[in-house]
Structure formats: C-alpha cells, structure tokens
Coordinates of C-alpha atoms in Angstrom, one line a residue:
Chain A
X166 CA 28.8 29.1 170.4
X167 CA 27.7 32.2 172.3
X168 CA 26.9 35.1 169.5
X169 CA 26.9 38.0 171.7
X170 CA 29.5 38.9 171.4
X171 CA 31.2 37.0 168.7
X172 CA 34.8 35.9 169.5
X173 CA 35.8 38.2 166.0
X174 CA 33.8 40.7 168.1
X175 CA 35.9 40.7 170.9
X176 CA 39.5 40.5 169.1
X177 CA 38.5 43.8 166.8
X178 CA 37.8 45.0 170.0
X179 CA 40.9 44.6 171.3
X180 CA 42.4 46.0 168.3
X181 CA 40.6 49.2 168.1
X182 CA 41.9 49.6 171.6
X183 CA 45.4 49.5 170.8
X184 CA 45.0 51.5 168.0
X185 CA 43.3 54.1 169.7
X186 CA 46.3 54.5 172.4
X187 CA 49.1 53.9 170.1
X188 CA 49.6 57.7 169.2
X189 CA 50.6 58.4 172.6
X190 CA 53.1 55.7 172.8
X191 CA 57.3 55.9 172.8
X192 CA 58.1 54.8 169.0
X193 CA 59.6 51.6 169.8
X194 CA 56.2 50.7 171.6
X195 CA 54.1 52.1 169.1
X196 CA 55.4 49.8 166.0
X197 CA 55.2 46.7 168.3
X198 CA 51.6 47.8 169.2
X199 CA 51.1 48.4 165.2
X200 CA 52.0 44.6 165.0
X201 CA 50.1 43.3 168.0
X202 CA 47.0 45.5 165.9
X203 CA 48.4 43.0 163.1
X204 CA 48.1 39.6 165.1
X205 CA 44.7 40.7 166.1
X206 CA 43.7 41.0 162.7
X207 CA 45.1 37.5 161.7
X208 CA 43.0 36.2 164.5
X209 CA 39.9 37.8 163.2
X210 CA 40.1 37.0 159.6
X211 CA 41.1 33.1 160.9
X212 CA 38.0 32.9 163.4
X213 CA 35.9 34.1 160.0
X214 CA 37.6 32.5 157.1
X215 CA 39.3 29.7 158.7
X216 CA 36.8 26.6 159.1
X217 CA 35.5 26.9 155.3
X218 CA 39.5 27.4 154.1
X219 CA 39.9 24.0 156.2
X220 CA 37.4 22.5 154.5
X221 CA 38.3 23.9 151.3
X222 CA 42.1 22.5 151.8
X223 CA 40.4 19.1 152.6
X224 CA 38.1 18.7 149.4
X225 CA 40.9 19.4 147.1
X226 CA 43.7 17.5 148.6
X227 CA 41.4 14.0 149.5
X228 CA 40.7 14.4 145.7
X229 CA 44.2 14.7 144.3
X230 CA 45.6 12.5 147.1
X231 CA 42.7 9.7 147.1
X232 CA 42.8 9.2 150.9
X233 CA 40.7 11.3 153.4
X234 CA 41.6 12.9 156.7
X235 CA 41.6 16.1 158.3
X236 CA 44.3 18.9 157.1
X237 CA 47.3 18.4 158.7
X238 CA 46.8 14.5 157.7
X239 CA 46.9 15.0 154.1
X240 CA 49.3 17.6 153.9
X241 CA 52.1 15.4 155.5
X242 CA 50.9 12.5 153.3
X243 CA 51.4 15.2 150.0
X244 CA 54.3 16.2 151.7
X245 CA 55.6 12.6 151.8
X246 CA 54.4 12.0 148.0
X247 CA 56.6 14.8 147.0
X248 CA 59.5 13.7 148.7
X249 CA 59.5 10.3 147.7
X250 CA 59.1 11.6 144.1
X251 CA 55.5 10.1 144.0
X252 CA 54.5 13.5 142.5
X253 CA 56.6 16.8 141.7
X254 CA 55.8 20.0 139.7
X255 CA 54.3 18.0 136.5
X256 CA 51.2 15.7 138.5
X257 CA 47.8 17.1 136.7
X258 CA 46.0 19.5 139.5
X259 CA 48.9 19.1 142.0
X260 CA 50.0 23.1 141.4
X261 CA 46.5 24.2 141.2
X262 CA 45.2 22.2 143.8
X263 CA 48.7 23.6 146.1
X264 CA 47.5 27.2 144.2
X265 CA 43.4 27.5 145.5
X266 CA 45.0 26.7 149.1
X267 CA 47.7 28.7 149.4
X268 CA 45.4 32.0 148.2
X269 CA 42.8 31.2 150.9
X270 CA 45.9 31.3 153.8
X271 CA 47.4 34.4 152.1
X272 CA 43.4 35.7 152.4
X273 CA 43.9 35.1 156.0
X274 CA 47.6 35.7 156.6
X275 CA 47.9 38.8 154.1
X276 CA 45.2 39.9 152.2
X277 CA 46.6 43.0 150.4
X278 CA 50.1 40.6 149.8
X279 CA 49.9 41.6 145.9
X280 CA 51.3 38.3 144.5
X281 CA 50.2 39.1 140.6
X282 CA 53.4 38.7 138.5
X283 CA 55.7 37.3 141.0
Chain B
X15 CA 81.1 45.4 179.3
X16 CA 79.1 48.8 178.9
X17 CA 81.2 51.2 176.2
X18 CA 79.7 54.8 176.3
X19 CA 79.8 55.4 173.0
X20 CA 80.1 59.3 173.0
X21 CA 83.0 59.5 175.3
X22 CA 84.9 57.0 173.0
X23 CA 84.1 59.0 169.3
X24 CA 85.0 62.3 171.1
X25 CA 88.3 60.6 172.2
X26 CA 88.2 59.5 168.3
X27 CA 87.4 62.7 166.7
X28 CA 91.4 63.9 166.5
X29 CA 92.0 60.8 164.7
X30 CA 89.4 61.2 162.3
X31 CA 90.3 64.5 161.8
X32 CA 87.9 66.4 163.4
X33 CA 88.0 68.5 166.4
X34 CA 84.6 67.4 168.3
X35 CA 81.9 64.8 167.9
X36 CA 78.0 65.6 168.3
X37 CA 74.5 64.7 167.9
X38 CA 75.9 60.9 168.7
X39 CA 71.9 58.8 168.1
X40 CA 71.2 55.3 168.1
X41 CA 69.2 54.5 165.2
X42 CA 68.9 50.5 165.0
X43 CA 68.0 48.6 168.6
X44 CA 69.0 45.3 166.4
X45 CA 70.5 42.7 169.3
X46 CA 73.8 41.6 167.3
X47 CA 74.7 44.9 165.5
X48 CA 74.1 48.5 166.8
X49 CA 74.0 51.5 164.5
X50 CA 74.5 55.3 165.9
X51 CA 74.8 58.3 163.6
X52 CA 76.7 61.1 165.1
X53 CA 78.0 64.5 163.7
X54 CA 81.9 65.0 163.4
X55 CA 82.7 68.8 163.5
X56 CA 86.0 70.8 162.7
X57 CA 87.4 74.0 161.6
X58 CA 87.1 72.5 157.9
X59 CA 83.4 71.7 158.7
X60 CA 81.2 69.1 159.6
X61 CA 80.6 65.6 158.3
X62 CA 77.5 63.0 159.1
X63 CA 78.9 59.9 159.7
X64 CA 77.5 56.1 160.9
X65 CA 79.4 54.0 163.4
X66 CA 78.3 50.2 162.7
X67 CA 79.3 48.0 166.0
X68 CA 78.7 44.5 167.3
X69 CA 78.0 44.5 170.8
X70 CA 78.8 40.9 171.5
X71 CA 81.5 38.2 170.6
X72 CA 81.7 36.7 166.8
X73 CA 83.3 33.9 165.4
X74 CA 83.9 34.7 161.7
X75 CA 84.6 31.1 161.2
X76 CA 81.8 29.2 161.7
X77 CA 79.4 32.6 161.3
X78 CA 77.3 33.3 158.2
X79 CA 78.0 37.1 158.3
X80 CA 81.2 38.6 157.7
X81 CA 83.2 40.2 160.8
X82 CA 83.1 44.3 160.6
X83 CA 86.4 44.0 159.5
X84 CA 86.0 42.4 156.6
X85 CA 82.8 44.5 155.9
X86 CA 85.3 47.4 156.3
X87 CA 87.6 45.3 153.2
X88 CA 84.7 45.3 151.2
X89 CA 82.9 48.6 151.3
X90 CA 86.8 49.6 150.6
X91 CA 86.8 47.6 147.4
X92 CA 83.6 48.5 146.3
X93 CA 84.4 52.0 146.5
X94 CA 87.6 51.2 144.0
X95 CA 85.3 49.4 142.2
X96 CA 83.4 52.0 140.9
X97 CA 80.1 51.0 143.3
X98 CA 78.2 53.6 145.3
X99 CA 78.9 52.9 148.9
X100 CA 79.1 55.0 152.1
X101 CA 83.0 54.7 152.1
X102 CA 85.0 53.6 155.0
X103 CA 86.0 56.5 157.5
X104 CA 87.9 53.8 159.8
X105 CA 88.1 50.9 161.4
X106 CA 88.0 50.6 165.0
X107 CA 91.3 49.4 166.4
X108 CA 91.3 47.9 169.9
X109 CA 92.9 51.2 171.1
X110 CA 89.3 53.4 170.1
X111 CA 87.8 51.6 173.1
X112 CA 84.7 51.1 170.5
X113 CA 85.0 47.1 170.2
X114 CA 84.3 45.5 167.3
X115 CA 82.9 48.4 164.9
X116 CA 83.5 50.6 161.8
X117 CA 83.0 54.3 161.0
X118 CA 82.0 55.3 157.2
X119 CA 80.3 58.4 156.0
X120 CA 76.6 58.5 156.2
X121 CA 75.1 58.8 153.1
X122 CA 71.9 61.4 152.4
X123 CA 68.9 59.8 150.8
X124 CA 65.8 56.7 151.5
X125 CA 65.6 53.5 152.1
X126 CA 62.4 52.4 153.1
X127 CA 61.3 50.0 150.3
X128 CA 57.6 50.9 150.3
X129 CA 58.6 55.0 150.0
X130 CA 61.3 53.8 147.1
X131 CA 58.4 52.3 145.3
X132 CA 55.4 54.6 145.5
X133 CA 56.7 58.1 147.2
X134 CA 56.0 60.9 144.3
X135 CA 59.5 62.2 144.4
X136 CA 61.1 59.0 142.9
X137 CA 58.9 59.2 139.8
X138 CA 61.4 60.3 137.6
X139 CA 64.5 58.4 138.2
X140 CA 62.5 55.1 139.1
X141 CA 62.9 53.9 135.6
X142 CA 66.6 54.4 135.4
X143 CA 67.2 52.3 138.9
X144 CA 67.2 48.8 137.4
X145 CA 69.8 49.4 134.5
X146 CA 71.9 50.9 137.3
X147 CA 71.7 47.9 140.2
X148 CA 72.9 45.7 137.0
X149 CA 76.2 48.1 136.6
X150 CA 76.7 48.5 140.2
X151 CA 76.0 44.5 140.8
X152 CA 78.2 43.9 137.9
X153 CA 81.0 46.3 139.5
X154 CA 80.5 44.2 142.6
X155 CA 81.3 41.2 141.0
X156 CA 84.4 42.1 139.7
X157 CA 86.1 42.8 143.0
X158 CA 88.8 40.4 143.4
X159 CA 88.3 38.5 146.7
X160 CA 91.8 38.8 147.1
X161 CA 93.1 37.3 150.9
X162 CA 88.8 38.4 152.1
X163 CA 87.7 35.3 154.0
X164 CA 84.7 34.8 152.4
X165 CA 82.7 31.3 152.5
X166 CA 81.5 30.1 148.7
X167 CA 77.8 29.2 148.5
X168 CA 76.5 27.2 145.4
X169 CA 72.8 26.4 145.1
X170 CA 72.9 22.7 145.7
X171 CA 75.0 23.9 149.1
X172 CA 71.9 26.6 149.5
X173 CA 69.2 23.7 149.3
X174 CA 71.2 21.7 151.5
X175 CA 71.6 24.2 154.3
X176 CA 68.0 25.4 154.4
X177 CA 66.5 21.9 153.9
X178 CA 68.0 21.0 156.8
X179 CA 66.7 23.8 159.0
X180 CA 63.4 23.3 157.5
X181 CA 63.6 19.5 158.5
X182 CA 64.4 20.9 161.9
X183 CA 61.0 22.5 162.5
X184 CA 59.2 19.3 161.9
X185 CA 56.4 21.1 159.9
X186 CA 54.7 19.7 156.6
X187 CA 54.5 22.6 154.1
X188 CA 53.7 20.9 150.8
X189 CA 54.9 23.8 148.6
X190 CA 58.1 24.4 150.1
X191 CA 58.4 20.7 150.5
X192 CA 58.1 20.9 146.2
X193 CA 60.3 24.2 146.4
X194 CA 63.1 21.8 147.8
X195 CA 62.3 19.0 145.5
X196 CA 62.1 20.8 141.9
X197 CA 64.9 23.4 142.4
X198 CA 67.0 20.0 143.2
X199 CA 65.9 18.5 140.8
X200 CA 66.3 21.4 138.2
X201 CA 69.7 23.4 138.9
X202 CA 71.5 25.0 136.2
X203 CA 74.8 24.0 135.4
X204 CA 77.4 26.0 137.7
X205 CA 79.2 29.3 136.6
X206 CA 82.2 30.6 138.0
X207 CA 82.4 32.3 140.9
X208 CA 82.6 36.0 142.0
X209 CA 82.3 37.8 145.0
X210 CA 78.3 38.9 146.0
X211 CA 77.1 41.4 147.8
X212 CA 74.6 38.9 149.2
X213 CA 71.9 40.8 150.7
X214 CA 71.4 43.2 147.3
X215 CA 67.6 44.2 147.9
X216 CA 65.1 47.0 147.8
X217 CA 65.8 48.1 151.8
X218 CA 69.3 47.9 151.3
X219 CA 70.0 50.6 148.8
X220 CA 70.2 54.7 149.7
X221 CA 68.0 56.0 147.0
X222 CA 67.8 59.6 146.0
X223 CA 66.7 61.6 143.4
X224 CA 69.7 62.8 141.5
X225 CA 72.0 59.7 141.6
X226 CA 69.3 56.8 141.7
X227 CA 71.5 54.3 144.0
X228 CA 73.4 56.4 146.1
X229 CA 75.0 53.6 148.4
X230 CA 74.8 50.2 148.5
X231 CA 74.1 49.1 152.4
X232 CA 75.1 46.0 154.6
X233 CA 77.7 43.9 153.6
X234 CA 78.2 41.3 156.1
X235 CA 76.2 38.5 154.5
X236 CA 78.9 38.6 151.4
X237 CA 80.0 35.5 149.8
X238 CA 81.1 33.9 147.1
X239 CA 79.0 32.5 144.1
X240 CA 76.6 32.6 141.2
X241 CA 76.3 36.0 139.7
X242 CA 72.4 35.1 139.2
X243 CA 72.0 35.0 143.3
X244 CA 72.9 39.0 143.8
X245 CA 70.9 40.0 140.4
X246 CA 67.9 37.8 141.5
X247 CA 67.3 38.6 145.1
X248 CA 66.2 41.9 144.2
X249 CA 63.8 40.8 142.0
X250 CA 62.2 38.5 144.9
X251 CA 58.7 39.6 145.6
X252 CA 58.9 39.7 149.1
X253 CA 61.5 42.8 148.8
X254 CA 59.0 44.8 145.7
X255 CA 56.9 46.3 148.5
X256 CA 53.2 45.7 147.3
X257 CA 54.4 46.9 143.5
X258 CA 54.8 43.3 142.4
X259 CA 54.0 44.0 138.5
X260 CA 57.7 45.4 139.0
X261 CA 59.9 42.5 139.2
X262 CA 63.0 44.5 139.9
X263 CA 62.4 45.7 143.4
X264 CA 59.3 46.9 142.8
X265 CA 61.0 49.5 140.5
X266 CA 61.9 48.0 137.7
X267 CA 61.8 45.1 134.7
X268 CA 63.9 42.4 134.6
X269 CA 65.2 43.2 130.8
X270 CA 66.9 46.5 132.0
X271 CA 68.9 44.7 134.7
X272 CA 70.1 42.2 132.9
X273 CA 70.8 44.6 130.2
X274 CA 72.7 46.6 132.7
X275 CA 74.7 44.0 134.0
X276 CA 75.7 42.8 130.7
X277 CA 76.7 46.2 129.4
X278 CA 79.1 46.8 132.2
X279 CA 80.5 43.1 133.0
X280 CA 80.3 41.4 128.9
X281 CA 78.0 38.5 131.0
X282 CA 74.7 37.8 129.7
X283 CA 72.7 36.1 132.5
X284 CA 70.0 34.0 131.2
X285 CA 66.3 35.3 132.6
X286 CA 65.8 31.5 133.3
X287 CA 68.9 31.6 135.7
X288 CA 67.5 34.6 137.6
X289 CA 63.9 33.1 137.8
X290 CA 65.3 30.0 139.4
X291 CA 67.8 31.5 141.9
X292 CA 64.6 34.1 142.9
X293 CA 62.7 30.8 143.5
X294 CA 65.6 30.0 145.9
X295 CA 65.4 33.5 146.8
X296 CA 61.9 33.1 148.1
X297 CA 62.0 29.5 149.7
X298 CA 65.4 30.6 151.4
X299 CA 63.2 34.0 152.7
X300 CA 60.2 31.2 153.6
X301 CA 62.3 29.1 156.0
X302 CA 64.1 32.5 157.6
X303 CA 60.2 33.4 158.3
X304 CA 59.5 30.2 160.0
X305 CA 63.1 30.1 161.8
X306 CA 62.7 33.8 163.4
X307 CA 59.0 31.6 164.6
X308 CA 60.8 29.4 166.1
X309 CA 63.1 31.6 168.0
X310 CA 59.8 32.5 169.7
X311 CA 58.3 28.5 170.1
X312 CA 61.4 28.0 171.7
X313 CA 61.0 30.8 174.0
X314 CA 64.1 32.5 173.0
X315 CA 62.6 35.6 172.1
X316 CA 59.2 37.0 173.2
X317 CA 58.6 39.9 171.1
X318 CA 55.1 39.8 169.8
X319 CA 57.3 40.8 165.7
X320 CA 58.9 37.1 165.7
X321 CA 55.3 35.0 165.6
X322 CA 54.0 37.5 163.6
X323 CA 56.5 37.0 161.0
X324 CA 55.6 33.5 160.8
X325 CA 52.7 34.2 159.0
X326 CA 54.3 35.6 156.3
X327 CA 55.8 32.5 154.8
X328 CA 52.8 32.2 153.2
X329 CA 53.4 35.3 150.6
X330 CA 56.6 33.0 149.7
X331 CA 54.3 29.8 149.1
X332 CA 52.5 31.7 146.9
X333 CA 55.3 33.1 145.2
X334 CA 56.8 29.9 144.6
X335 CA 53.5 28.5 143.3
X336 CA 53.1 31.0 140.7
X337 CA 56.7 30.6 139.6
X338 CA 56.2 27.1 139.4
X339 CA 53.4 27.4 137.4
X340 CA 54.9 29.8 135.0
X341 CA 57.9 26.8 134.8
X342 CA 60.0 29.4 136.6

C-alpha cells in the first residue's frame, strides 16, 4: 500500500477543503457541505479503525457462535440463531459479545454519540 | 401546478382579518410539506403567523400521516384541551387557491434540540420541562378522537410493520434482529387506547423561558394507542441531543414525567412500560435510518444527507444493547 500519502491522508484532505470554502457558501449548500465534511470523516476513521474492528467482530462472534468466517458470514449465521430462537437476550456473552462490537462501529460511525444511560 | 404563495395570502388577508400580508419566507425545503412564515398586518396590528402546505397529492387512507385537515382538527382540540399549541388561524378551503394547507399562529421561542439541552438561557426552567410534557401529554390523551380518522397502532402491529421493512433491505443486523425478537417476545399486556400525538420529541416542542413548552409542533403522524408510546419517545436517546444522562429529552428524569402525567390524567404508567416502548422507540428510529439509505441505494434520492444518515443506526444498536442489558 503506497504511504505517501496515506489514503486517510487524502480524505482529511478533502475535508479540510470543504471546510475551508463552506463559509462562503448559500446556507442550503453549506449544511450539505457540513455533512459531506461528515462522510469524509467516517471514511477516515473506517480506513484507520476498520480492519482491527473487523477483526475484533470476528474473534468474538467465531467464539460465541463456534463456526469461523469472515464478518458478514457470522453475523447472518447470529442473525439466523436469533431468529430461530437458537439464542435471544439470556445466551451467556451473547449481549456483551453484540456490546464490544457495536461500540467499535459507533467509534467509527459516531464517536462523540454519548450512549451512557440510555 | 405552481401557486405563488404571496399573491394567494394577500388575497387571504381580508379573510383572516387583516388588511395586508408581508415578510411571506420559506423556512423548510422539506419535499412533501412546505413551511413559509409570513407577517399579517392590520389597523389592530400585526400577527406572525406559519402557513403549513403539502405541495403534492395525499391519500389519507393508505398514508401514515394525517391530511392537513385533520392536523387542523387536532391542533383545534389540543388547544380545548388545555395543551400548548400554535392554534389554528384557518384552514385552506379550495377557494384560498393555497391547496392543501393550514394557517395557525407562529409561536415565539426554540426548537433546536441541542440549544434546548445546553443553551445557558434554559438553565432555569429546564428542570420544570419534564413534569410539564407529562401534563401536556396527559391533556393530549384525553382528547376524544371523536369522527378524526385516525389509524390505531398497537406494538405487536408496530413490530410487524417495521420488521417487514427491515426484511425488505436484506441486511443482517444481529441486534436489531434481537430488538425484533425480545420485544416480541416480551410485550406488555395492552391498555386502552387514546389518541397520541405521535411524534412528541425534543425538536418538536417551542421552548422558551417563561412557559417551558410553549407549543407542541407537528401533528400529522397522530394515531391511536398506548399512552406509554407518546411518553416514551421522548425519552429515546436519539432525540436527548448528546445529554443522554437526561432520559427525558435530554432535559429531564423519567420520575418527573411520569409523575406529571399521573397527576393530571389519575394513570400511573409503569417505568417498565416506557423502557420497553423506548426500545421500540429506538429500533423503529433504527430501521427509519436504514430506509431514508435506501431511498438513496435505490437511486431515489441523491443528496449526500440520506447515506449519511445510514450510519446512524448504529447509536440505536447501541441503545438497544444497553437497554437490553439493563433488562429494559
């Protein structure tokens, strides 16, 4: 993979583009240009975060599930467990197994998405 | 067919009892309803005022949303109710050349969530706000629906409906594939109906600082149901803008609101109703996030807001996780 630049690199390049010209654009432009900024930053945190939160996701569901495969695999097969009733709320490390994934996406997806006390 | 909306509220003014009409402004660019403030002037004075139309046809039988006219009904019966609404100036007859669309005062105050939540000038009546959404929700739930068509939405018909659209998408999202399975599996006995507001959220209230709630917004997704629905949808995180150790809207406990709604309506709701129906709350919010994606996949819509928004079912996974883990 060519380092220079970095792909990351390039999209927070991007993104400090648009930021710098949103001031002088009409306001319907300049919110959509705040959420392109947005995207951009979803892209970057995914290029940095995303392999080892794959990864991650894989370890803990081949353990709970007891069959391997890559991500999208296993969560269709825990997706068919849960609706056949194989497995609900109560299976030991099923919610906190569901838990350490979901907070690695949000780190990607929404990392300042305060979820304490919900 | 184009309307020019200025020429048709001055033609209006005389029959709204005012001599001109100014300062006409669109305010929302939404595709199926428009919003333009505009100033109504007389001898007597002048009055800000909000004309609510839909652009395009509707089908109030098979829609989800109410027609304008029965919005209209209900921000009318609200108002006798005792609720704080922006009350009902008129209703657009064929005649007004406005099309489908309402006129009702508009109302001073905020109602960006985030400002309602951390802006300084709330401090003080923050506290107060939760204790009043449960009197004003249990106002609202003692309208009589009277001849209103309103649909009735119970929450094995909720799981059923957004199951479906979920299946529709062909994605495998293990917690809201649980979400479907648990809140199934664990609904609480039915109560009787009464008419909701249905859309009762931090965004949708005018806030200011002398009355709290000064108007209750948006009407048109009112229906028929569990009293827990209205009361829980504002505690669902998604709408407490960042303050999330404030379950009421980011404002406010969940004691207080219960407490309020008790005190004006002799119902005591259960926290464990509330809990489960802002489970719902946040899986129904989940699939909405991954349908307004779709609209995009499809190539429907190409604004750069609908994939984005995609991303945020994940803050309703992990939502539902943590109420699952604290057994809702």
């Amino acid at each position: 993979m060519i380092e220079n630049p970095r792909a990351d690199e390039l999209v927070d390049a991007v993104a400090k583009w648009i930021d710098s010209i949103r001031p002088s654009l009409p306001p319907r432009d300049a919110f959509l240009a705040r959420v392109a900024a947005n995207v951009l930053s979803v892209v970057k945190r995914e290029i940095l975060l995303g392999p080892q939160a794959d990864a991650a996701a894989v370890e803990r569901l081949s353990q709970l599930l007891g069959v391997s495969g890559d991500v999208n695999t296993l969560n269709a097969v825990l997706c068919e467990r849960l609706r056949s009733g194989d497995m609900d709320a109560e299976t030991p490390g099923l919610l906190a197994a569901l838990k350490a994934n979901i907070t690695d996406q949000i780190a990607i997806d929404q990392p300042n998405y305060s979820a304490t006390g919900s | 067919m184009e309307v020019d909306i200025s020429e048709g509220l001055l033609a209006l003014a005389p029959k709204l009892g005012f001599a001109t009409v100014s300062e006409v402004q669109r305010l929302s660019a939404g595709a199926s309803m428009e919003t333009w403030a505009f100033v109504a002037e007389g001898p007597e004075g002048r009055q800000e005022m909000i004309l609510r139309r839909r652009p395009g046809p509707f089908d109030e039988e098979s829609a989800r949303s109410t027609s304008l006219a029965t919005e209209a009904a209900l921000i009318t019966a609200a108002h006798a109710a005792g609720a704080p609404v922006a009350p009902l100036v008129r209703l657009c007859q064929p005649e007004d050349g406005l099309g489908e669309a309402h006129i009702t005062m508009r109302i001073a105050g905020e109602t960006l969530g985030r400002k309602i939540v951390t802006d300084p000038r709330f401090e003080a009546i923050r506290p107060a706000l939760a204790g009043q959404c449960g009197r004003i929700l249990a106002q609202i739930h003692s309208i009589p629906p009277g001849a209103m068509p309103l649909k009735s939405a119970d929450a094995i018909g909720e799981l059923d409906r957004y199951e479906t659209l979920y299946r529709s998408f062909g994605t495998e999202r293990p917690i809201l594939e649980l979400a479907f399975q648990h809140l199934r599996k664990h609904a609480p006995e039915p109560m009787p109906e009464v008419l909701l507001h249905g859309d009762f959220r931090n965004g949708n209230l005018i806030i200011n600082e002398s009355d709290g709630v000064a108007a209750v917004l948006d009407w048109e997704l009112s229906h028929l149901g569990d009293p827990a629905e209205d009361l829980s949808w504002l505690c669902v995180n998604s709408w407490r803008f960042g303050v999330s150790s404030k379950p009421v809207g980011g404002f406010g406990d969940y004691q207080d609101l219960l407490d309020g709604y008790a005190a004006a309506s002799g119902i005591e709701i259960p926290l464990s109703r509330v809990r489960y129906w802002q489970a719902l709350g946040s899986l129904k919010w989940g699939v909405m996030c991954l349908l307004m994606y779709s609209s995009y996949a499809s190539g429907a819509t190409t604004s750069v807001e609908r994939p984005m928004i995609g991303r945020r079912v994940s803050e309703t996974e992990i939502d539902l996780v943590n109420l699952l883990e604290a057994g809702l």
